[in-house]
PDB file of C-alpha atoms in Angstrom:
ATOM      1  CA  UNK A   1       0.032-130.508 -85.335  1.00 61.00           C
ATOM      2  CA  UNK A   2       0.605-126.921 -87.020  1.00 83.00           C
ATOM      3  CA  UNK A   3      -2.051-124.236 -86.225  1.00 93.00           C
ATOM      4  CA  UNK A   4      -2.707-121.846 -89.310  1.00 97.00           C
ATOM      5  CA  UNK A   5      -3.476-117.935 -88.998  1.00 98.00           C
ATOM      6  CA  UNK A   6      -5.505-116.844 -91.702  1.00 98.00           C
ATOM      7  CA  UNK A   7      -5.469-113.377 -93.392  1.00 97.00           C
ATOM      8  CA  UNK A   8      -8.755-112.211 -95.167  1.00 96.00           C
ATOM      9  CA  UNK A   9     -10.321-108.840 -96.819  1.00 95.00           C
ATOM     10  CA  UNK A  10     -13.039-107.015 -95.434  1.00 95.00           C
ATOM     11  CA  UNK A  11     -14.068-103.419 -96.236  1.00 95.00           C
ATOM     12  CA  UNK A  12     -14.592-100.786 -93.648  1.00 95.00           C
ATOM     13  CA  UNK A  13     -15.660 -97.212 -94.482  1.00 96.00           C
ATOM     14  CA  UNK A  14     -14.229 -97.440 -98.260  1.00 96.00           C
ATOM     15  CA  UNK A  15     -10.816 -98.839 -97.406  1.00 94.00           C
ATOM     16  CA  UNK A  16     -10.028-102.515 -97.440  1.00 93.00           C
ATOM     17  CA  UNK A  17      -8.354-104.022 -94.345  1.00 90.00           C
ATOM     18  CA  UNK A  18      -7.511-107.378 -93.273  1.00 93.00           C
ATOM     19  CA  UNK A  19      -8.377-109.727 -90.074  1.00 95.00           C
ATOM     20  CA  UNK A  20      -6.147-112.192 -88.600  1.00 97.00           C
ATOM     21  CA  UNK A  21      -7.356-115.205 -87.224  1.00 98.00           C
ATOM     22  CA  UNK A  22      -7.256-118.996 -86.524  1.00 98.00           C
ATOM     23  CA  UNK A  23     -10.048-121.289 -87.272  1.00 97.00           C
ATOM     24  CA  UNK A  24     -10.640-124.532 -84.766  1.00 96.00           C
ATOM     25  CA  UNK A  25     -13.344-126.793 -83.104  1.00 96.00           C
ATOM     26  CA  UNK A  26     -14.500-127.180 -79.690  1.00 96.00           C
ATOM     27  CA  UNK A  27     -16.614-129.559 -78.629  1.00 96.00           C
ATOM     28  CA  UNK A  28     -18.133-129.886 -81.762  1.00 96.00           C
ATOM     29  CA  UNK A  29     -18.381-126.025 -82.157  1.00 97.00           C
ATOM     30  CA  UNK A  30     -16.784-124.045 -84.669  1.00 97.00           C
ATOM     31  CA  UNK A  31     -14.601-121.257 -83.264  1.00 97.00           C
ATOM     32  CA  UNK A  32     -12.528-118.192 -84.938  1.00 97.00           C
ATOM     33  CA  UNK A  33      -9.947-116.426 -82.764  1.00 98.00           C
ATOM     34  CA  UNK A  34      -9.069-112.959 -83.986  1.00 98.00           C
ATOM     35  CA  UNK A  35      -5.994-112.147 -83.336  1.00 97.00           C
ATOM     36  CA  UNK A  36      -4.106-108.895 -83.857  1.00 95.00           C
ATOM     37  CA  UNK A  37      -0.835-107.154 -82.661  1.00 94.00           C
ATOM     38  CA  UNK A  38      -0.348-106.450 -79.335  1.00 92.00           C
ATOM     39  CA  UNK A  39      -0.315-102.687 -79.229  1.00 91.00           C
ATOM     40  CA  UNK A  40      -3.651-101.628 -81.437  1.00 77.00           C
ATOM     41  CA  UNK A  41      -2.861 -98.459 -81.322  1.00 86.00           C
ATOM     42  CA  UNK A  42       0.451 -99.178 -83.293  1.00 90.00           C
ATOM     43  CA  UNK A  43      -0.583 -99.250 -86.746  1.00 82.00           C
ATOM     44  CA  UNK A  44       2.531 -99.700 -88.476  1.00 91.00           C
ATOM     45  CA  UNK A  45       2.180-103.831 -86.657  1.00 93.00           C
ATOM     46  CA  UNK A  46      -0.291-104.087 -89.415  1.00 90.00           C
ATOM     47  CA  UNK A  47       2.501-103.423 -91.849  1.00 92.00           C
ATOM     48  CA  UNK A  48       4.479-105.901 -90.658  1.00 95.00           C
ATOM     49  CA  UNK A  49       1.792-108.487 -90.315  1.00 94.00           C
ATOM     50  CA  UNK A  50       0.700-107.777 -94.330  1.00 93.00           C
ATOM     51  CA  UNK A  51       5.107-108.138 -94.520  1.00 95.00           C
ATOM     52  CA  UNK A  52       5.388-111.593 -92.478  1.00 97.00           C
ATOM     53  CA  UNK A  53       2.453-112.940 -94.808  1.00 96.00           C
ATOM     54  CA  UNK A  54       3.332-111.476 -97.812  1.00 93.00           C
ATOM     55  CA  UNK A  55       1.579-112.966-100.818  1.00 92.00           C
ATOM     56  CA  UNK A  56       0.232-115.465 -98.859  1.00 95.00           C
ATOM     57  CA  UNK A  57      -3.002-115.632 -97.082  1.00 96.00           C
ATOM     58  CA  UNK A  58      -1.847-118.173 -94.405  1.00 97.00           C
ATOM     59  CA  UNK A  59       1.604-118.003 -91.786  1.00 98.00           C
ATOM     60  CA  UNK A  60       2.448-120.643 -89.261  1.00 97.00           C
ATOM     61  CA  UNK A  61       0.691-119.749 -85.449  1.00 97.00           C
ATOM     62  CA  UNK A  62       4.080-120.162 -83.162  1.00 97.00           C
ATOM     63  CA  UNK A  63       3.645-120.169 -79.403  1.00 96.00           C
ATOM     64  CA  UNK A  64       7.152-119.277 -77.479  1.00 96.00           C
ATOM     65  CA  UNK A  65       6.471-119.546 -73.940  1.00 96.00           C
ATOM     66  CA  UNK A  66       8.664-117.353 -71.375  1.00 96.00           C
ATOM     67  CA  UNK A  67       9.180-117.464 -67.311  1.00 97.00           C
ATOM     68  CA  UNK A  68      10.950-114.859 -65.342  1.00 96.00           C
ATOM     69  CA  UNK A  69      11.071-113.276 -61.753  1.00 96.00           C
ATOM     70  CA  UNK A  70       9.781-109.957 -61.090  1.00 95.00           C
ATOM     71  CA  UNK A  71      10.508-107.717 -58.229  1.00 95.00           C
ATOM     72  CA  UNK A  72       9.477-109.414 -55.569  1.00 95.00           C
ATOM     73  CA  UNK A  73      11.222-112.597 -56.788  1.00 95.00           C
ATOM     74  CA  UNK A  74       7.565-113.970 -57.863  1.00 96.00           C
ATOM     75  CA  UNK A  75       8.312-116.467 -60.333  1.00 97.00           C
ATOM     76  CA  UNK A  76       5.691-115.130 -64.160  1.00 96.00           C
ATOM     77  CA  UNK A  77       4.939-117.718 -66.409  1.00 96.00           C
ATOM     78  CA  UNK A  78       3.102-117.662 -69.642  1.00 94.00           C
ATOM     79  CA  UNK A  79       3.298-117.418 -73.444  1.00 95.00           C
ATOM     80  CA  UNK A  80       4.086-115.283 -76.574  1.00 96.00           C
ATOM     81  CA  UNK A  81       2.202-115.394 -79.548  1.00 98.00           C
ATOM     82  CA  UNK A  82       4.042-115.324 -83.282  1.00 98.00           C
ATOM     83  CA  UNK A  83       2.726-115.575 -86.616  1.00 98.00           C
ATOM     84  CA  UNK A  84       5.509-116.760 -88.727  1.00 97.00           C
ATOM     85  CA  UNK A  85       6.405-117.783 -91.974  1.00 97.00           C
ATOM     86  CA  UNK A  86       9.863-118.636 -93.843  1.00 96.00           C
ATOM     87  CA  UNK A  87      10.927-117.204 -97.382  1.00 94.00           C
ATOM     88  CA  UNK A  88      11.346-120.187 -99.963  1.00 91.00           C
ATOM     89  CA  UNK A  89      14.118-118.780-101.695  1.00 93.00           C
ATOM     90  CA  UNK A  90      16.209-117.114 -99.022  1.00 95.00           C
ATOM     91  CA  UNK A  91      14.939-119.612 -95.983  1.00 95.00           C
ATOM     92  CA  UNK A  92      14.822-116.031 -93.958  1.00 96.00           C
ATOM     93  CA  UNK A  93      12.280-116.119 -91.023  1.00 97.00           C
ATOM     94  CA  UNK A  94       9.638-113.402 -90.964  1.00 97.00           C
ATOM     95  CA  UNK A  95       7.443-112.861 -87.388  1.00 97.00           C
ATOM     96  CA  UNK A  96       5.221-110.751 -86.150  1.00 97.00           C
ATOM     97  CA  UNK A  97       4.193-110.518 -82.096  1.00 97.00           C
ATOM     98  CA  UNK A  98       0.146-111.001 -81.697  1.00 97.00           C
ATOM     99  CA  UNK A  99      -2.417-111.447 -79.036  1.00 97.00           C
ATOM    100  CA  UNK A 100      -6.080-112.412 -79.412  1.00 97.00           C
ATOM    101  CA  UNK A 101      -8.064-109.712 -80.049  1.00 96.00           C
ATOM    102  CA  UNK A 102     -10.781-109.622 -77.355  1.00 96.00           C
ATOM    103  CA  UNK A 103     -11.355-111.455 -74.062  1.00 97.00           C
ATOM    104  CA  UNK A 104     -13.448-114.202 -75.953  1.00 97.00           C
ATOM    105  CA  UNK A 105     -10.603-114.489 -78.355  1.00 98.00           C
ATOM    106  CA  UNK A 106      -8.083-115.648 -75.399  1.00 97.00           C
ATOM    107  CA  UNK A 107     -10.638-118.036 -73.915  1.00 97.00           C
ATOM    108  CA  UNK A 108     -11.056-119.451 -77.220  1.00 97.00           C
ATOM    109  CA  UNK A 109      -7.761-119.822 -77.627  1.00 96.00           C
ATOM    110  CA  UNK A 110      -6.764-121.785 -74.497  1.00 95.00           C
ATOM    111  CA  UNK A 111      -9.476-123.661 -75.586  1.00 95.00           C
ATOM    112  CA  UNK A 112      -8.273-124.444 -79.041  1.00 93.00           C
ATOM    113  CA  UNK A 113      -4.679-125.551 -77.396  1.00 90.00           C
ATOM    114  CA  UNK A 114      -5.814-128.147 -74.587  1.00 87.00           C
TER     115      UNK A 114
END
């Protein structure tokens, strides 16, 4: 099963912006997760987010999970978060990096992938 990130509009303070986020169920709840890049202070990873879904207001949620040893030779486990989509005509692969956005988001999200 694919999961979907959504793009949508809002307005803030005069300027129009867009949200990120994946719509699901749990236990007969619905949830959104807000996601958004994983440096907020880097504005130009909204660029490439409004890039990777170009005119589209959905992109493929891709989950690449990584391992590695740190220091100490403690073994760190987890995953990476991608929105992704793929150019019709040239079959090129555009990606972005995101996280969910809050605490609440992440729970939701672990949720959403059981």
């Amino acid at each position: 099963m694919s999961i979907m990130v959504e793009k949508q509009a809002f307005e803030f303070k005069g300027k129009e912006y867009f949200e990120y986020f994946i719509k699901g169920n749990v236990r007969g709840r619905d949830v959104k997760v807000k996601l958004a890049p994983p440096d907020k202070t880097d504005k130009g990873a909204f660029t490439v987010l409004d890039i990777v879904f170009g005119d589209s207001n959905n992109a493929e949620f891709a989950v690449v999970p990584y391992e590695f040893q740190d220091s100490t030779g403690k073994t760190i486990v987890g995953n990476k978060f991608f929105v992704r989509t793929t150019d019709a005509e040239t079959g090129e692969i555009y990606e972005c990096q995101v996280k969910p956005a809050k605490n609440s988001d992440k729970t939701l999200l672990s949720m959403l992938m059981r």
